[in-house]
XYZ file of C-alpha atoms in Angstrom:
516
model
C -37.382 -1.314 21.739
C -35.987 -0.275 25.228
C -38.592 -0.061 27.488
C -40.054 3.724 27.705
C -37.898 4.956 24.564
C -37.647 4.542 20.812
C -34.091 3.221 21.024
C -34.368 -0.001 18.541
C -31.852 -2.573 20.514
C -29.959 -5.916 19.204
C -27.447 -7.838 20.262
C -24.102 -7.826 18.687
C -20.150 -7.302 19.684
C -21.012 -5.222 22.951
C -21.495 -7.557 25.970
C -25.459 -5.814 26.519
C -27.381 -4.914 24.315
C -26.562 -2.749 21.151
C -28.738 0.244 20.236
C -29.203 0.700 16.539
C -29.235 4.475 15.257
C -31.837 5.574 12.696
C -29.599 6.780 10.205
C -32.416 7.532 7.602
C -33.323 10.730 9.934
C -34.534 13.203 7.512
C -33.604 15.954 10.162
C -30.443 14.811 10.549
C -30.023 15.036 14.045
C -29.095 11.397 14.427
C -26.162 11.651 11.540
C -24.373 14.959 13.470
C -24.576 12.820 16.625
C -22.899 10.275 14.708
C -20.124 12.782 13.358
C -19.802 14.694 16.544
C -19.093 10.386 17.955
C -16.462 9.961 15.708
C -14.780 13.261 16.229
C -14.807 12.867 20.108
C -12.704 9.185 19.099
C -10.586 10.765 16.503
C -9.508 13.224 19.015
C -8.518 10.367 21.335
C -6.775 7.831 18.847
C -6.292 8.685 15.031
C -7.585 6.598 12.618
C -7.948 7.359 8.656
C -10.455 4.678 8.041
C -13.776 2.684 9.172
C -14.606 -0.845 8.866
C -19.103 -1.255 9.431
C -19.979 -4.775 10.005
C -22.881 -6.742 11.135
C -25.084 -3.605 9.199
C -27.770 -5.605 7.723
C -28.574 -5.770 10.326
C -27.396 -8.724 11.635
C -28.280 -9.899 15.375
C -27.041 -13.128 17.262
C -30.450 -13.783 19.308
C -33.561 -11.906 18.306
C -35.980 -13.963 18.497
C -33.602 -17.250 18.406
C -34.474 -20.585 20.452
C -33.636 -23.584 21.383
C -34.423 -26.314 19.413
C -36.574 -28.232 21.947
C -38.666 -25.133 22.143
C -42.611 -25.371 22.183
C -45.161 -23.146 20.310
C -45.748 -19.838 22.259
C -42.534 -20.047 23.992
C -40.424 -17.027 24.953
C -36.622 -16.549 24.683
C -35.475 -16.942 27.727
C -33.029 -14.690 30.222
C -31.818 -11.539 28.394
C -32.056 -12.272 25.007
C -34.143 -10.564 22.699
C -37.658 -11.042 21.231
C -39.834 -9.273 19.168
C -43.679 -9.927 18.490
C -44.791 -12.464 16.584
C -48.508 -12.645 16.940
C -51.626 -10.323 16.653
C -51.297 -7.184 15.217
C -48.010 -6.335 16.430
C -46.626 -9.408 14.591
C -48.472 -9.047 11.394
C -44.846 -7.732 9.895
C -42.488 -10.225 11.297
C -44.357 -13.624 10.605
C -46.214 -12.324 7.443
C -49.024 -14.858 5.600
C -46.416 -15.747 2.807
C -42.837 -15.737 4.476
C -39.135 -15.036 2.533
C -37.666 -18.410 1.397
C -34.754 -17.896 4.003
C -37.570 -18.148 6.952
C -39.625 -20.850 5.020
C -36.552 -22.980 5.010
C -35.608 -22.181 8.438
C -38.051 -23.747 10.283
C -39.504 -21.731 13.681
C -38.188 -18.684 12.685
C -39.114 -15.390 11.814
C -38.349 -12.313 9.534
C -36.845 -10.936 12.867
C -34.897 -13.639 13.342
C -31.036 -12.528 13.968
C -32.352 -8.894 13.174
C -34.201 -6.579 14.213
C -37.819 -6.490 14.846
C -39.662 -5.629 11.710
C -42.393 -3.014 13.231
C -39.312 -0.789 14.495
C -39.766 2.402 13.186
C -36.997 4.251 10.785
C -37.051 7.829 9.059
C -37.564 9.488 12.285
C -41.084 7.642 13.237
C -42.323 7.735 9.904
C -41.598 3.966 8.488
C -41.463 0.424 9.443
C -38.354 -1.163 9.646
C -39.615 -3.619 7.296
C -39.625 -1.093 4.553
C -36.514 0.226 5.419
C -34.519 -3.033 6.160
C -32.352 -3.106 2.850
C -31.071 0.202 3.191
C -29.538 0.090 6.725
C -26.364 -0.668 5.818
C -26.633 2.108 2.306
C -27.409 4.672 4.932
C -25.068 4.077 7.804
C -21.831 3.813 5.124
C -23.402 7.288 3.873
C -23.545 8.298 7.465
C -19.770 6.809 7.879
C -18.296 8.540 4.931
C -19.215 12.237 5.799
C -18.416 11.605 9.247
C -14.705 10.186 8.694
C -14.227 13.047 6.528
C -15.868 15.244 8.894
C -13.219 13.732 11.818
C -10.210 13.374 10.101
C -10.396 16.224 7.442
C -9.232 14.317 4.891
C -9.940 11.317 2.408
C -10.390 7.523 3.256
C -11.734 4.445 3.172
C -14.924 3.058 4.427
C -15.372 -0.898 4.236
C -19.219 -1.688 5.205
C -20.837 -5.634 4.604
C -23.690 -4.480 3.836
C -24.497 -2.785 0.774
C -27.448 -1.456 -1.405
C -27.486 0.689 -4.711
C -25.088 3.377 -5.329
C -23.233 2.146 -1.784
C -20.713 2.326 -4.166
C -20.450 5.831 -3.588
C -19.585 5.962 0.194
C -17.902 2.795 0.921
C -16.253 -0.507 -0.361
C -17.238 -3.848 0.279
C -15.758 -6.984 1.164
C -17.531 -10.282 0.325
C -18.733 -11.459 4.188
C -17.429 -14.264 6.028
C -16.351 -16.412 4.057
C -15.058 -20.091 4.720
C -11.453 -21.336 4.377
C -12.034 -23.841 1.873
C -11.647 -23.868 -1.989
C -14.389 -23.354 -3.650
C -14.996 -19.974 -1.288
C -11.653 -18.924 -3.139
C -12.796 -19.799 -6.462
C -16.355 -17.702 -5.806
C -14.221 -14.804 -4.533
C -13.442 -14.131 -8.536
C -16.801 -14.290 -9.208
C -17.836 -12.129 -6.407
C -15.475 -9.039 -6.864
C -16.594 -9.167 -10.641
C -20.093 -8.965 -9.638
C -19.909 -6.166 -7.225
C -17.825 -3.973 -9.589
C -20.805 -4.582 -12.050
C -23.268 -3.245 -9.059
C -20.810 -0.019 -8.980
C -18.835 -0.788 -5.780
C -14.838 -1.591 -7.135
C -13.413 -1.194 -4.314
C -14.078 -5.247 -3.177
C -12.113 -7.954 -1.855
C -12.535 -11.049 -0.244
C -10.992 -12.501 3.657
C -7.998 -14.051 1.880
C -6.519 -17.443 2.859
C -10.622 -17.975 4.684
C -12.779 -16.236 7.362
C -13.678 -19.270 9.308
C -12.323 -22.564 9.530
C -8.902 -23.400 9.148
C -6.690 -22.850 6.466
C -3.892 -24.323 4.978
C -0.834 -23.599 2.960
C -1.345 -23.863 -0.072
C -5.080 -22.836 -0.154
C -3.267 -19.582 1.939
C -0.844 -19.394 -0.559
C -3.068 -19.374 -3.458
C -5.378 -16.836 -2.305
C -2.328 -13.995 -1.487
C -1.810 -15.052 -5.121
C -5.215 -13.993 -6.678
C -6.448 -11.204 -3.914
C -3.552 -9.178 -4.646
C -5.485 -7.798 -7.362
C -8.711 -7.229 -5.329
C -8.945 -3.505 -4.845
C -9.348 -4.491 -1.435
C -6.748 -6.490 -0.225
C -7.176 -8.321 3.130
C -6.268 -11.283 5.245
C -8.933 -11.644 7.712
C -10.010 -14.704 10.056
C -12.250 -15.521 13.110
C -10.961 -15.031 16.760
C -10.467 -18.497 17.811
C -9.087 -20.152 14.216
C -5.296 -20.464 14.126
C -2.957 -17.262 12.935
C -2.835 -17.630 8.873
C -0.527 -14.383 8.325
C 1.740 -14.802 5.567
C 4.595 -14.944 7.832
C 2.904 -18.369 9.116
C 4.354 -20.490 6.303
C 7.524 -19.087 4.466
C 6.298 -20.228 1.348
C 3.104 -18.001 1.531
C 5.335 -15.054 2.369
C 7.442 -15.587 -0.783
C 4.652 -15.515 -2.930
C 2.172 -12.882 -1.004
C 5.463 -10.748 -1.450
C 5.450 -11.106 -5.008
C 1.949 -10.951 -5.422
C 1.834 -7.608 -3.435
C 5.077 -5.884 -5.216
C 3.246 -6.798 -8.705
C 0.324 -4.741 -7.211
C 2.310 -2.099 -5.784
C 4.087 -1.355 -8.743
C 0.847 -0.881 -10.650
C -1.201 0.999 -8.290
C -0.715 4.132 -10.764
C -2.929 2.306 -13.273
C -5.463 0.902 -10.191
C -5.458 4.307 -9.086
C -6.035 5.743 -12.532
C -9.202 2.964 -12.992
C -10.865 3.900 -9.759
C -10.721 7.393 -11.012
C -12.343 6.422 -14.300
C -14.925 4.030 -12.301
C -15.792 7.191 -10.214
C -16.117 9.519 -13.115
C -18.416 7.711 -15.585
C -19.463 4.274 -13.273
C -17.137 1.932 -14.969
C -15.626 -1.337 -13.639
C -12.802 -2.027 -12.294
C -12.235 -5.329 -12.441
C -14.528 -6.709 -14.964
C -15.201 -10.175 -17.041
C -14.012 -10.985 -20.190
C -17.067 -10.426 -22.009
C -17.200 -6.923 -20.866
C -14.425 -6.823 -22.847
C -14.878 -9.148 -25.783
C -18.844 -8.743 -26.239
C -19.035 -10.872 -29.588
C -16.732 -13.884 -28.249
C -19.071 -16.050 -26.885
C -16.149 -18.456 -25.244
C -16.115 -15.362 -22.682
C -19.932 -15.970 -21.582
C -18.618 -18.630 -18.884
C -15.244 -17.560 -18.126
C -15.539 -17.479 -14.215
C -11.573 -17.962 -13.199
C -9.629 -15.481 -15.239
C -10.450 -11.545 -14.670
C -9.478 -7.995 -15.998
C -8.095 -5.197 -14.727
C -9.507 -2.272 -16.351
C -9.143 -3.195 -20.304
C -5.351 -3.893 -20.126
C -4.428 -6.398 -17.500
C -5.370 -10.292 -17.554
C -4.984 -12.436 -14.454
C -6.256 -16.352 -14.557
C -5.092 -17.523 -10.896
C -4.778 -21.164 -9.878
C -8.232 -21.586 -8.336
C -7.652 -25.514 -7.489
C -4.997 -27.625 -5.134
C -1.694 -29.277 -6.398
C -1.669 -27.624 -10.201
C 1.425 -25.846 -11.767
C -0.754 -24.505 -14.547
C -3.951 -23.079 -15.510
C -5.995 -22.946 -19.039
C -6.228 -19.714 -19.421
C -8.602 -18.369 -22.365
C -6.692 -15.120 -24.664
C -9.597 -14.026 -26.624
C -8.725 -12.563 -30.118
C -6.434 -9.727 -29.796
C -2.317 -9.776 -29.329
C -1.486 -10.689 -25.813
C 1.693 -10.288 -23.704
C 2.814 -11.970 -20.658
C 4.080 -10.584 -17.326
C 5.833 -13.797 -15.851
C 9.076 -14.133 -15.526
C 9.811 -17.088 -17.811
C 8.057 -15.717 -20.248
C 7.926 -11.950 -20.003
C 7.229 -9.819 -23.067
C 6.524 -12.771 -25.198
C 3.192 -12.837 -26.838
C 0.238 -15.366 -26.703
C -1.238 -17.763 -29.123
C -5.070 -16.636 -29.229
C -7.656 -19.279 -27.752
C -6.904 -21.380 -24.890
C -3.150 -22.231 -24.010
C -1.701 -23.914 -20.840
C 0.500 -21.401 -18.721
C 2.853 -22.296 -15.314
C 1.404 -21.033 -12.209
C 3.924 -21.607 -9.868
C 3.717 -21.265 -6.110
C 6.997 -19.641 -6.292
C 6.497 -16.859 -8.789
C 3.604 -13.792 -10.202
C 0.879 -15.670 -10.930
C -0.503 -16.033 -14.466
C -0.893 -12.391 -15.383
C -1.301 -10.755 -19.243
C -1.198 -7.481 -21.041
C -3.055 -6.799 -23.468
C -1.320 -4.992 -26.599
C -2.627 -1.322 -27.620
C -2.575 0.279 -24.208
C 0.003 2.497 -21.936
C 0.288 1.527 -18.319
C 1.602 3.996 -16.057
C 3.611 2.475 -13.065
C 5.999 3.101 -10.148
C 8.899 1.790 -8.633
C 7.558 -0.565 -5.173
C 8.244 -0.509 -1.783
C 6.311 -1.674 1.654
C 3.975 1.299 2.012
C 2.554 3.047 -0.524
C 3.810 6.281 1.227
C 7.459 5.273 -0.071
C 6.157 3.992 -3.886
C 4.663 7.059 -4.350
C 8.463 8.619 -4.012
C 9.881 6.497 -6.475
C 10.168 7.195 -9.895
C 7.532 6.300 -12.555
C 7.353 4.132 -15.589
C 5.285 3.718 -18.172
C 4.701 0.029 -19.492
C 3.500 0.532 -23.622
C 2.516 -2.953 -25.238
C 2.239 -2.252 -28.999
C -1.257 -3.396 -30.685
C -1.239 -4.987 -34.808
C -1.881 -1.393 -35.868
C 1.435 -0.489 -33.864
C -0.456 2.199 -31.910
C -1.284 2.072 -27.813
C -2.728 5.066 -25.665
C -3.049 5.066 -21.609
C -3.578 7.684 -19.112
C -2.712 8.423 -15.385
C -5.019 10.205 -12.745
C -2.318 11.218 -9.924
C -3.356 13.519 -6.692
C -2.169 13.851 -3.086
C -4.273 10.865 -2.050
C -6.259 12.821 0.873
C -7.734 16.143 -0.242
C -11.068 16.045 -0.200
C -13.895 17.435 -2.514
C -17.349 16.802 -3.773
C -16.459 16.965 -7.115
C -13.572 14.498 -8.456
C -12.755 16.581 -11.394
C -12.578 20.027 -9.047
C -10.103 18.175 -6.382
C -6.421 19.128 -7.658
C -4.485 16.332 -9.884
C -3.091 15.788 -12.550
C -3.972 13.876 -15.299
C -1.672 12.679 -18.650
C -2.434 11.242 -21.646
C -0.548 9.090 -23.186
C 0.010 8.338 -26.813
C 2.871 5.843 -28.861
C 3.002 5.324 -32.664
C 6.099 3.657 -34.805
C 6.674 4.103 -38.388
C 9.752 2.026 -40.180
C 11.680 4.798 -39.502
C 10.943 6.556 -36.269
C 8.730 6.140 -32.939
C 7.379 8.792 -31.073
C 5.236 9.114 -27.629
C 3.302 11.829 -26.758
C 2.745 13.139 -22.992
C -0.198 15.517 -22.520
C -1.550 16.952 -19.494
C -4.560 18.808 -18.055
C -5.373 20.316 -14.580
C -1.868 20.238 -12.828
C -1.468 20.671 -9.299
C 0.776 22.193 -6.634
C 2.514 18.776 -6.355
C 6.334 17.526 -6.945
C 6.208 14.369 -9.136
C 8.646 12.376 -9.392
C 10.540 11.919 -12.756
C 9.826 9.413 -15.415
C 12.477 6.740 -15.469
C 11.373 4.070 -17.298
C 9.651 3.672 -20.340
C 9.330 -0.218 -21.573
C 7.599 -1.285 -24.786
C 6.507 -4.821 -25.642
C 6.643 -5.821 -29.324
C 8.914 -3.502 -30.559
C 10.332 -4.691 -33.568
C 12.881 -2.417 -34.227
C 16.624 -1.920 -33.690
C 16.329 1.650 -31.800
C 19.759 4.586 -32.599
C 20.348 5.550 -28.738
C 21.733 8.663 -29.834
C 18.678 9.873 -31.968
C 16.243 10.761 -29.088
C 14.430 13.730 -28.812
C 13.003 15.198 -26.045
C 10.539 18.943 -27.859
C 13.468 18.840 -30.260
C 15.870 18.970 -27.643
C 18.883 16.013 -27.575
C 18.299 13.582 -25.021
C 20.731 11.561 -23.204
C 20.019 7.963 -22.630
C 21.821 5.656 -20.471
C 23.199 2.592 -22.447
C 24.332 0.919 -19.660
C 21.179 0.787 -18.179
C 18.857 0.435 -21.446
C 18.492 -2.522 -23.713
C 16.540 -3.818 -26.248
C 15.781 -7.622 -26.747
C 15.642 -9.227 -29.953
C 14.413 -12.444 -29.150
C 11.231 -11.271 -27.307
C 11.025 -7.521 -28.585
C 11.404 -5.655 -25.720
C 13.073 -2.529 -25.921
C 13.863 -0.854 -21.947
C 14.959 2.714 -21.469
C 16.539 3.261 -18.137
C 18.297 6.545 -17.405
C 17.675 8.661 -14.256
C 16.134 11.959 -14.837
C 14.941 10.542 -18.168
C 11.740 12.990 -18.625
C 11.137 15.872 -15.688
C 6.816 15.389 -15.033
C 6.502 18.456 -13.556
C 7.711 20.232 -16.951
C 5.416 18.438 -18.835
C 2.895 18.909 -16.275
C 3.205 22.734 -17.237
C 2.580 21.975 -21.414
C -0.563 20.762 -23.230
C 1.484 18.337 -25.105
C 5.238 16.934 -24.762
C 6.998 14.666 -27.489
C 9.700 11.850 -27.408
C 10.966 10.610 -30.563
C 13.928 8.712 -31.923
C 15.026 6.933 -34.828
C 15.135 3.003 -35.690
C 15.476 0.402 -38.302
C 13.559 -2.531 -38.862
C 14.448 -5.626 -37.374
């Protein structure tokens, strides 16, 4: 501690010495100082979001020495030490030490941190009790206080995390190294932390330290488009690895990040189901597929919610992946071979550095989308679409969660939105899809432009839809329907008006076809 206080220091970022707030104060004192610190900041330069790091604490010299060092010896000039003998020490060099200081020879539980017989909870613990939840409690801190600064919503990224973090703040996966196989844990590591309830994860794409290259670069824009977090991130020092670096990698980080930008309605809509009943976001097969036991070990291929299938290229110099479709009717979304459907069980599938990389839909479900663009400030002003991929019973359902992205509340189902439901079922003779809605808001959507069904196997009459019974005009020019792979695409601006629908318990489309 500083001398003649009960300020716990470290050493960190600051060029001194960092004080460490107690931000398990049961009187609260120390979290108002830390909301009344981020207001004074706010007021000085906005911000609508807070990145915590180094919140394990983590130090860079408590109790760190050279490696010539003798038994008994100090640290020397200003760095920091902590006791390690008598009965001040009895906490940081315990009788039966972690395995991380048992393999780390001459050092202690204090090591890098902070000194274990620091106290926490206003006087009233030792920091060794207390150690885990450090970073819990200062993204709880973090989250009332950005909302307390900026009056609104956002996003609060902390490295360190403990149960129900999940709650305040996102994670991303620490620094990783610029190599392979940290790209190929990076699946396994966003799965994991959605199945400790944080979804909002993501890993330092293209590497955190060490140098990158290319095609490792290019790879990872590839697969960490579909973290919920979505960063490129490296050390000060390491050379710039920016998309922008390599054409190539901007090419296909740009199609990575319009895929994802066009589906952020259904992302959106899954991080409002994850923080309504605790479910995943992205999530293994086997979630999915409990009685397939080829799942158990699938480690490279990943879901979105229960609809969307993505099996990256994980290795260097491949054009194609295995990917594993467990039993059920599969669709793709690349461009060679979008709409058609896949055999069941393993099958070989391009993964081009030039194109979306291997990414599936699974039949049965209604994803709700939106026209792209660079910010999602201009998507959410474009119109919406609805992707519907038909199951073997012919019947698919989806929803959309949709608010102003910033209005804050305790209560997720008390904030204003909107939310649809969406229903699609085909007879011989006739399909119909079904819009409901619940809780509408004082919000302008935008209209419903597109609505694009996978295995349709009908011939559709473009003059037999019916919008509540009323006629509706659909654009030919602008609609088709392919034979060949079964996709049928209505296109017509205007199509279906949200905000009327918004205002009814339960809208129908129908229209007339014959089978193919």
């Amino acid at each position: 501690m500083a001398k003649d206080t009960k300020i716990m220091l470290g050493n960190v970022w600051p060029e001194r010495n960092t004080a460490f707030p107690d931000f398990l104060d049961p009187t609260n004192i120390t979290n108002n100082w830390w909301t009344a610190e981020f207001a004074r900041f706010h007021n000085t330069l906005g911000f609508d979001g807070i990145w915590i790091d180094m919140n394990e604490p983590s130090n860079f010299d408590t109790n760190v020495y050279s490696s010539n060092r003798i038994d008994g010896e100090a640290p020397t000039g200003d760095k920091l030490a902590c006791p390690i003998s008598g009965a001040d020490g009895k906490l940081d060099n315990p009788p039966y030490p972690t395995q991380a200081v048992y393999l780390h020879m001459g050092e202690y539980l204090c090591s890098k941190t902070l000194c274990m017989n620091g106290k926490t909870t206003r006087g009233t613990q030792d920091f060794y009790n207390t150690k885990n939840l450090y970073g819990w409690s200062e993204a709880r801190a973090t989250s009332a206080a950005l909302s307390a600064a900026t009056g609104k919503r956002g996003a609060v990224i902390s490295r360190s995390t403990f149960i129900s973090s999940g709650r305040y703040a996102g994670h991303w996966l620490g620094d990783n190294t610029a190599r392979w196989e940290d790209l190929q844990t990076s699946v396994i590591g966003a799965m994991e932390f959605n199945l400790f309830g944080i979804p909002y994860v993501g890993s330092d794409i293209c590497g955190f330290n060490g140098k990158t290259t290319e095609e490792l670069c290019l790879r990872w824009h590839q697969m960490g488009a579909f973290h919920s977090f979505s960063r490129n991130h490296n050390t000060q020092g390491d050379p710039a690895q920016d998309p922008a670096v390599w054409p190539s990698v901007a090419l296909a980080a740009k199609i990575a990040l319009m895929f994802r930008y066009q589906y952020l309605p259904y992302l959106y809509s899954l991080h409002y189901r994850a923080s309504l009943f605790g479910a995943t976001v992205i999530r293994p097969l086997f979630f999915e597929f409990p009685t397939d036991s080829e799942t158990f070990t699938i480690d490279r291929q990943f879901l979105w919610g229960s609809a969307l299938m993505i099996a990256p290229a994980l290795d260097p110099g491949v054009t194609t992946v295995r990917a594993y479709f467990p039993s059920d009717r599969w669709y793709s979304l690349q461009n060679e071979t979008y709409g058609q459907q896949m055999p069941v069980g393993f099958n070989t599938v391009p993964a081009l550095t030039t194109a979306l990389t291997p990414v599936f839909v699974r039949g049965g479900y209604i994803l709700p989308r939106q026209g792209p663009a660079t910010t999602t400030t201009a998507a959410r002003k474009n119109p919406f679409e609805i992707l519907i991929t038909v199951a073997g019973n012919g019947g698919s359902t989806g929803e959309l969660y949709y608010d102003d992205g910033e209005s804050l509340s305790d209560d997720i189902l008390s904030n204003p939105h909107f939310y649809f439901n969406f229903s699609y079922a085909a007879t011989d003779g006739q399909a119909t899809v079904n819009i409901g809605c619940s809780s509408p808001m004082e919000l302008t959507l935008p209209t419903l432009d597109v609505i694009e069904i996978f295995g349709y196997a009908y011939t559709p009459d473009y003059t037999s839809f019916y919008w509540n019974g009323n006629k509706l005009n659909v654009n030919v020019q602008t609609s088709s329907y392919n034979a060949l792979r079964r996709i049928l695409t209505l296109r017509t601006v205007g199509l279906i008006d949200l905000n009327v629908a918004a205002q009814r318990t339960n809208d129908v489309l129908t229209w007339t076809h014959r089978k193919n």
